Backbone as a chain_set.jsonl record, in Angstrom:
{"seq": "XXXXXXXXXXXXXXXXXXXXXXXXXXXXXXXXXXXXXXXXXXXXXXXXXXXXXXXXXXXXXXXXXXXXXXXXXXXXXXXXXXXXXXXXXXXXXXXXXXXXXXXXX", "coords": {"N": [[105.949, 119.124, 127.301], [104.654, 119.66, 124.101], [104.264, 122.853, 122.271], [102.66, 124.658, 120.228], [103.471, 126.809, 118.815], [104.047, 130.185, 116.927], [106.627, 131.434, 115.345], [109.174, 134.169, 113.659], [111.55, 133.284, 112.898], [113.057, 130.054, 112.771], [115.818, 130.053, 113.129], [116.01, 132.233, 114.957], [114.217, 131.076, 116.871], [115.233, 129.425, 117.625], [118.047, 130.339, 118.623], [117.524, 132.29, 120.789], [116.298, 131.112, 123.088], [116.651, 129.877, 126.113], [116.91, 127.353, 127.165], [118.322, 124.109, 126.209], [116.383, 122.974, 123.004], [114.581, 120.52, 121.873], [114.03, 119.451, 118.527], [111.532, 117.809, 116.94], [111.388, 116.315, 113.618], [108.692, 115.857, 111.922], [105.786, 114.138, 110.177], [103.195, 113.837, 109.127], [101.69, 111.762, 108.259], [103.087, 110.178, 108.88], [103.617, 106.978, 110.34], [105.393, 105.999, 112.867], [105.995, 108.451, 113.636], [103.668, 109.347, 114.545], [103.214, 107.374, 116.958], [105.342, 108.275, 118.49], [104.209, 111.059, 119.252], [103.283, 111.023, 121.949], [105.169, 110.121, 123.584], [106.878, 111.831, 123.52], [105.264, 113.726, 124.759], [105.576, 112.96, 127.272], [108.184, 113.198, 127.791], [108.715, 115.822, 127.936], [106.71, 116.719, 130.027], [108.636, 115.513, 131.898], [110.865, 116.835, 131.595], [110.21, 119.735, 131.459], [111.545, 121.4, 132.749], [114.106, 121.362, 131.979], [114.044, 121.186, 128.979], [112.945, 122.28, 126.114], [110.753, 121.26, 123.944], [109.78, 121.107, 120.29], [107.897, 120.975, 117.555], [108.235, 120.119, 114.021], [106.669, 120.1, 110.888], [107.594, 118.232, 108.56], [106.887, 118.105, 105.77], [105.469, 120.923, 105.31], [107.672, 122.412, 105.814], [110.015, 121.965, 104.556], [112.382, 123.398, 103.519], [113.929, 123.798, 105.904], [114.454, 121.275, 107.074], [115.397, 119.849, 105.051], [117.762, 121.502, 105.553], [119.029, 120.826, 107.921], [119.337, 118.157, 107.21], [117.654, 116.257, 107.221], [116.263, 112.657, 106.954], [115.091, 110.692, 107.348], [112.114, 109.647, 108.689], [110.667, 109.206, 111.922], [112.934, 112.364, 112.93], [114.487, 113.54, 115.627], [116.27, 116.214, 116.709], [118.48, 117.772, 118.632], [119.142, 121.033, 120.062], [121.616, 123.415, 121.186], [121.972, 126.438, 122.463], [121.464, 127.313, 120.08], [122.702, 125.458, 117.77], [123.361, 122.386, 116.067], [123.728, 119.265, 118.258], [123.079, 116.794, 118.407], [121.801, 113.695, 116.768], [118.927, 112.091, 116.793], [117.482, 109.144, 114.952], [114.243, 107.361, 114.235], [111.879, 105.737, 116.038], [111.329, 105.608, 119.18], [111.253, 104.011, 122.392], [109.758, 105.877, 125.803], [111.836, 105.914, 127.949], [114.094, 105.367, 127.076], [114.748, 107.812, 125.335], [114.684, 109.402, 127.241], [116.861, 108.722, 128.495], [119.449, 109.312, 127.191], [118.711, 111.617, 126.678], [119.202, 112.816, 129.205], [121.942, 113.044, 129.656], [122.92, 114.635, 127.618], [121.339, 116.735, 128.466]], "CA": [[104.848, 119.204, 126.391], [104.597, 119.9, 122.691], [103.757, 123.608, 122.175], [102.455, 125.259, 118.999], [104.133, 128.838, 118.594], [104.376, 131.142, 115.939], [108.159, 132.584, 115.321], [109.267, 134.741, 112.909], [112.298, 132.184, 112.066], [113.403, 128.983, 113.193], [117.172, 130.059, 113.642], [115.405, 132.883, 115.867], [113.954, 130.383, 118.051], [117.001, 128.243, 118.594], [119.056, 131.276, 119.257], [117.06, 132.739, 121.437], [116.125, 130.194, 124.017], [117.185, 129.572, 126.871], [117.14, 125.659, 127.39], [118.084, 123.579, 124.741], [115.633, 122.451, 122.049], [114.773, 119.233, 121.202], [112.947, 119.452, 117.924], [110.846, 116.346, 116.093], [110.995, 116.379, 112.833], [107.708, 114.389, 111.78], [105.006, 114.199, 108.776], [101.301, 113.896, 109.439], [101.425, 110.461, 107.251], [104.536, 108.983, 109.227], [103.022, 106.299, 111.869], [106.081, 106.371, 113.654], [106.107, 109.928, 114.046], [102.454, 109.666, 115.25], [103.819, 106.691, 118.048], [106.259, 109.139, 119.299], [103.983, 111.976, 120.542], [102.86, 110.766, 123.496], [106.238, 109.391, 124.176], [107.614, 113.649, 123.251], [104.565, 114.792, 125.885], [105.864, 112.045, 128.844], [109.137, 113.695, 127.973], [108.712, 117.006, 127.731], [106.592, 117.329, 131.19], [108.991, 115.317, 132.843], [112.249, 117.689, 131.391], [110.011, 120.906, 131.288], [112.65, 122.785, 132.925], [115.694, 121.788, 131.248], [114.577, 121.997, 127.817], [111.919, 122.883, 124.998], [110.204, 120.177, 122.651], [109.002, 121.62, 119.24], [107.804, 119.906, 116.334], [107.945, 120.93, 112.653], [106.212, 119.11, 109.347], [109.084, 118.273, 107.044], [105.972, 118.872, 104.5], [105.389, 122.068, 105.542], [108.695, 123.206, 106.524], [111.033, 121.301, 103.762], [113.771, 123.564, 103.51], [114.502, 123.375, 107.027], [114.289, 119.707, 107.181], [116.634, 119.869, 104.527], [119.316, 122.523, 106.001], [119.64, 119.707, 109.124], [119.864, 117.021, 106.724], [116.625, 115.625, 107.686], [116.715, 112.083, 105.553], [114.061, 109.478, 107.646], [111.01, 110.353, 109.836], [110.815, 110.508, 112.881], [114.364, 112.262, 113.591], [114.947, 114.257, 116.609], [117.705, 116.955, 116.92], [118.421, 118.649, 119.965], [119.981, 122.025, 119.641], [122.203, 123.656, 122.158], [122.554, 127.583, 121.852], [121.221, 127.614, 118.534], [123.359, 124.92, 116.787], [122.264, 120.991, 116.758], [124.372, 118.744, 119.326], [122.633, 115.223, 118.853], [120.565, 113.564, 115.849], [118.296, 110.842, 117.093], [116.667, 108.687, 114.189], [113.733, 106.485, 114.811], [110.654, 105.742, 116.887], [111.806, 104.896, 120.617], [110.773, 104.145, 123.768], [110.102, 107.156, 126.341], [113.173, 105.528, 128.752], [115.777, 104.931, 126.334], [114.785, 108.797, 125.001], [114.731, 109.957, 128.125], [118.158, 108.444, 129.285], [120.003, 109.565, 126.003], [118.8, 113.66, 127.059], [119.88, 112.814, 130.278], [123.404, 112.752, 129.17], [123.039, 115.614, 126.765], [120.757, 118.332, 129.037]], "C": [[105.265, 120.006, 125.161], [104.247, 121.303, 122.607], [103.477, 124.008, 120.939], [102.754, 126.534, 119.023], [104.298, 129.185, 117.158], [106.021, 131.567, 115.82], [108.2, 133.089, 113.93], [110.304, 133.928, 111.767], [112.633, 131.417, 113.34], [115.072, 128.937, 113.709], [117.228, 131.381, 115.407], [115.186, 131.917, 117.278], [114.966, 129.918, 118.543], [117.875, 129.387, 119.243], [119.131, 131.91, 120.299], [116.666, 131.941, 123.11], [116.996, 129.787, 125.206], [117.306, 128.527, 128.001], [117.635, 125.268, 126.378], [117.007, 123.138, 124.463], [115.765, 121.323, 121.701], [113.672, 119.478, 120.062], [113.016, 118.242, 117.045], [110.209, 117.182, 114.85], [110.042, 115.317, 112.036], [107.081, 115.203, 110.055], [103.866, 113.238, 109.105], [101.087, 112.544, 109.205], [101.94, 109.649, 107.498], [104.008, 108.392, 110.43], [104.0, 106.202, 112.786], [106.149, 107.063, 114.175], [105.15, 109.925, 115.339], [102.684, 108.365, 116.735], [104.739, 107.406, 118.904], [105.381, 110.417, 119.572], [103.699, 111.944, 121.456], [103.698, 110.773, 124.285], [107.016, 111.1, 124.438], [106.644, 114.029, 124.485], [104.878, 113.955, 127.1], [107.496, 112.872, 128.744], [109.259, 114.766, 128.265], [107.961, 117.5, 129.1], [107.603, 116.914, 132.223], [110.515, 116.266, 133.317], [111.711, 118.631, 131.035], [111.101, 121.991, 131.638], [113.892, 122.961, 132.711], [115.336, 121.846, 129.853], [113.083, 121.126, 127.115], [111.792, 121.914, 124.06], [109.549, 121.333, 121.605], [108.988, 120.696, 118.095], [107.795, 120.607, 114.973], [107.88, 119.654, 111.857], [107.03, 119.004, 108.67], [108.07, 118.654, 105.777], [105.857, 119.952, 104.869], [106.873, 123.245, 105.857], [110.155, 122.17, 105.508], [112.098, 121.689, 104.225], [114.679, 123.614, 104.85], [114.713, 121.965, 107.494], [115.833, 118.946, 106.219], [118.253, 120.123, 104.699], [120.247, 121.159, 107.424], [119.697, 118.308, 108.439], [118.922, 115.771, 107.403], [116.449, 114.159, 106.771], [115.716, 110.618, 105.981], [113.241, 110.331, 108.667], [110.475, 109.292, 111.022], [112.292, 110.936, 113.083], [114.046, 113.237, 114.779], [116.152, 115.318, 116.586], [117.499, 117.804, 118.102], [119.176, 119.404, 119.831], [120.095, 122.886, 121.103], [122.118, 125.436, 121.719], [122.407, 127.786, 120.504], [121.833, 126.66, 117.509], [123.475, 123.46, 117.604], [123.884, 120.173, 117.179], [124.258, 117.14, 118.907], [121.653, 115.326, 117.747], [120.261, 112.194, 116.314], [116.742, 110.604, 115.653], [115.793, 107.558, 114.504], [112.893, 106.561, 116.171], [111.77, 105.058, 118.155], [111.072, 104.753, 121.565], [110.912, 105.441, 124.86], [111.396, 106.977, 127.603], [114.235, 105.729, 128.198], [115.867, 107.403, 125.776], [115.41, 109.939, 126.089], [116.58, 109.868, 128.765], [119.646, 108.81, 127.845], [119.618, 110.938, 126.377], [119.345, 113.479, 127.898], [121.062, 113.327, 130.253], [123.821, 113.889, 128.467], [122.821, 116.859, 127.723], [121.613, 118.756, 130.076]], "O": [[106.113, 120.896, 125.215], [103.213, 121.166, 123.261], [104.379, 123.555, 120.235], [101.875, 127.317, 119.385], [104.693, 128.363, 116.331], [106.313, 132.295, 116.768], [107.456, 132.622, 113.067], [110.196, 133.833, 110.544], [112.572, 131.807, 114.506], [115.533, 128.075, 114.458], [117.971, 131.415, 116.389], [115.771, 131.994, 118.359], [115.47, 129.995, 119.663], [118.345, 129.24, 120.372], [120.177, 132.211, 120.875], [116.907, 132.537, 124.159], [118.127, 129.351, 124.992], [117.624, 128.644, 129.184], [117.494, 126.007, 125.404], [116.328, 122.778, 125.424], [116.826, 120.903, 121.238], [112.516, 119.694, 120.424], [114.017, 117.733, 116.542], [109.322, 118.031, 114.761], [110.429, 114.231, 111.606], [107.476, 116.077, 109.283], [103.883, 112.02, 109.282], [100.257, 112.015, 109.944], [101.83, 108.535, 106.987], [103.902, 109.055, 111.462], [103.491, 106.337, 113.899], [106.375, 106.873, 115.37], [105.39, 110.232, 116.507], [102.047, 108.776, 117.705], [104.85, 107.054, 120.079], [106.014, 111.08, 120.393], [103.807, 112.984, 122.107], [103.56, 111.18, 125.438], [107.606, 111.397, 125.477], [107.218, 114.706, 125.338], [104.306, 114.376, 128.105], [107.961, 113.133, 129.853], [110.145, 114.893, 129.111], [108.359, 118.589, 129.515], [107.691, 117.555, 133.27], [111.075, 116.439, 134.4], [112.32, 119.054, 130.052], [111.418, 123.032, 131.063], [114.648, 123.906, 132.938], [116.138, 122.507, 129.194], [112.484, 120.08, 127.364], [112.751, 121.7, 123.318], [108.915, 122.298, 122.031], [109.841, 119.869, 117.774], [107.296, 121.731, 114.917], [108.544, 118.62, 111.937], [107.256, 119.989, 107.966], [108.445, 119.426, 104.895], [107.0, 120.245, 104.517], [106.929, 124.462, 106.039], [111.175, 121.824, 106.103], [112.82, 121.061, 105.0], [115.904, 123.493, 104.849], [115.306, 121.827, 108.564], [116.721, 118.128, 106.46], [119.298, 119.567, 104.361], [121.411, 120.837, 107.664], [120.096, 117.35, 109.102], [119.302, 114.719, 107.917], [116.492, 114.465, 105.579], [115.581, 109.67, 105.208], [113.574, 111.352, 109.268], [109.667, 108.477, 110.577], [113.042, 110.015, 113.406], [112.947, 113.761, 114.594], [117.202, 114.729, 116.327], [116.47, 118.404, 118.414], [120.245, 118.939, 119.434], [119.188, 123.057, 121.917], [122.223, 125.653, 120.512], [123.227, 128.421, 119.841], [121.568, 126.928, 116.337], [123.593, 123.204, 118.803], [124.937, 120.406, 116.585], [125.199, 116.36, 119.058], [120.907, 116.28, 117.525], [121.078, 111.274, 116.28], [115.721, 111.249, 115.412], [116.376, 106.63, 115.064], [113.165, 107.265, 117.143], [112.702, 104.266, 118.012], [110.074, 105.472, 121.607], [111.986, 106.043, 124.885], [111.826, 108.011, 128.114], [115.241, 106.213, 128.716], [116.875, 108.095, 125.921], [116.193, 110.877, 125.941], [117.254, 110.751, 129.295], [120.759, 108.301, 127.972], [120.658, 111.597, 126.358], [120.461, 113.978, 127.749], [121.2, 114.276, 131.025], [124.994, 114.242, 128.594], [123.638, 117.766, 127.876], [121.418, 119.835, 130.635]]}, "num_chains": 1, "name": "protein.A"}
């Protein structure tokens, strides 16, 4: 599941953690995006305990969107220890998503 948290920074969170991170980078306006949360909350309870979904607004959160070279919506990046591993672009199915972490977590 999707959580909404507060942090102080975003390199904080990743660093800190102790699963990897998969974070969706979306935009309120992107129907794709909005097709993939359901598909992020079937993922995220079924890999609660290997690793952390978060989402951030590329409107709201540009320059980070930027720093990962954020460049279509929806992307995905999954970050290992603080530093990203895997960029998944594009709306998917929750199988194919699922069997692509598999491999990674």
């Amino acid at each position: 599941m999707a959580l909404k948290k507060q942090f102080s920074s975003f390199e904080e969170m990743l660093s800190t953690s102790t699963v990897p991170i998969l974070v969706d980078f979306y935009a309120t306006w992107c129907g794709p995006c909005q097709m993939m949360s359901p598909i992020l909350e079937q993922v995220g309870t079924q890999m609660r305990n290997r690793l952390q979904i978060v989402k951030i607004d590329t409107d709201k959160y540009p320059g980070i969107a930027s720093k990962y070279g954020i460049q279509s919506l929806p992307t995905l990046v999954l970050f290992k220890k603080g530093q990203p591993v895997e960029k998944i672009e594009g709306a998917m199915q929750a199988s194919q998503l699922m069997q692509q972490l598999n491999l990674l977590v």
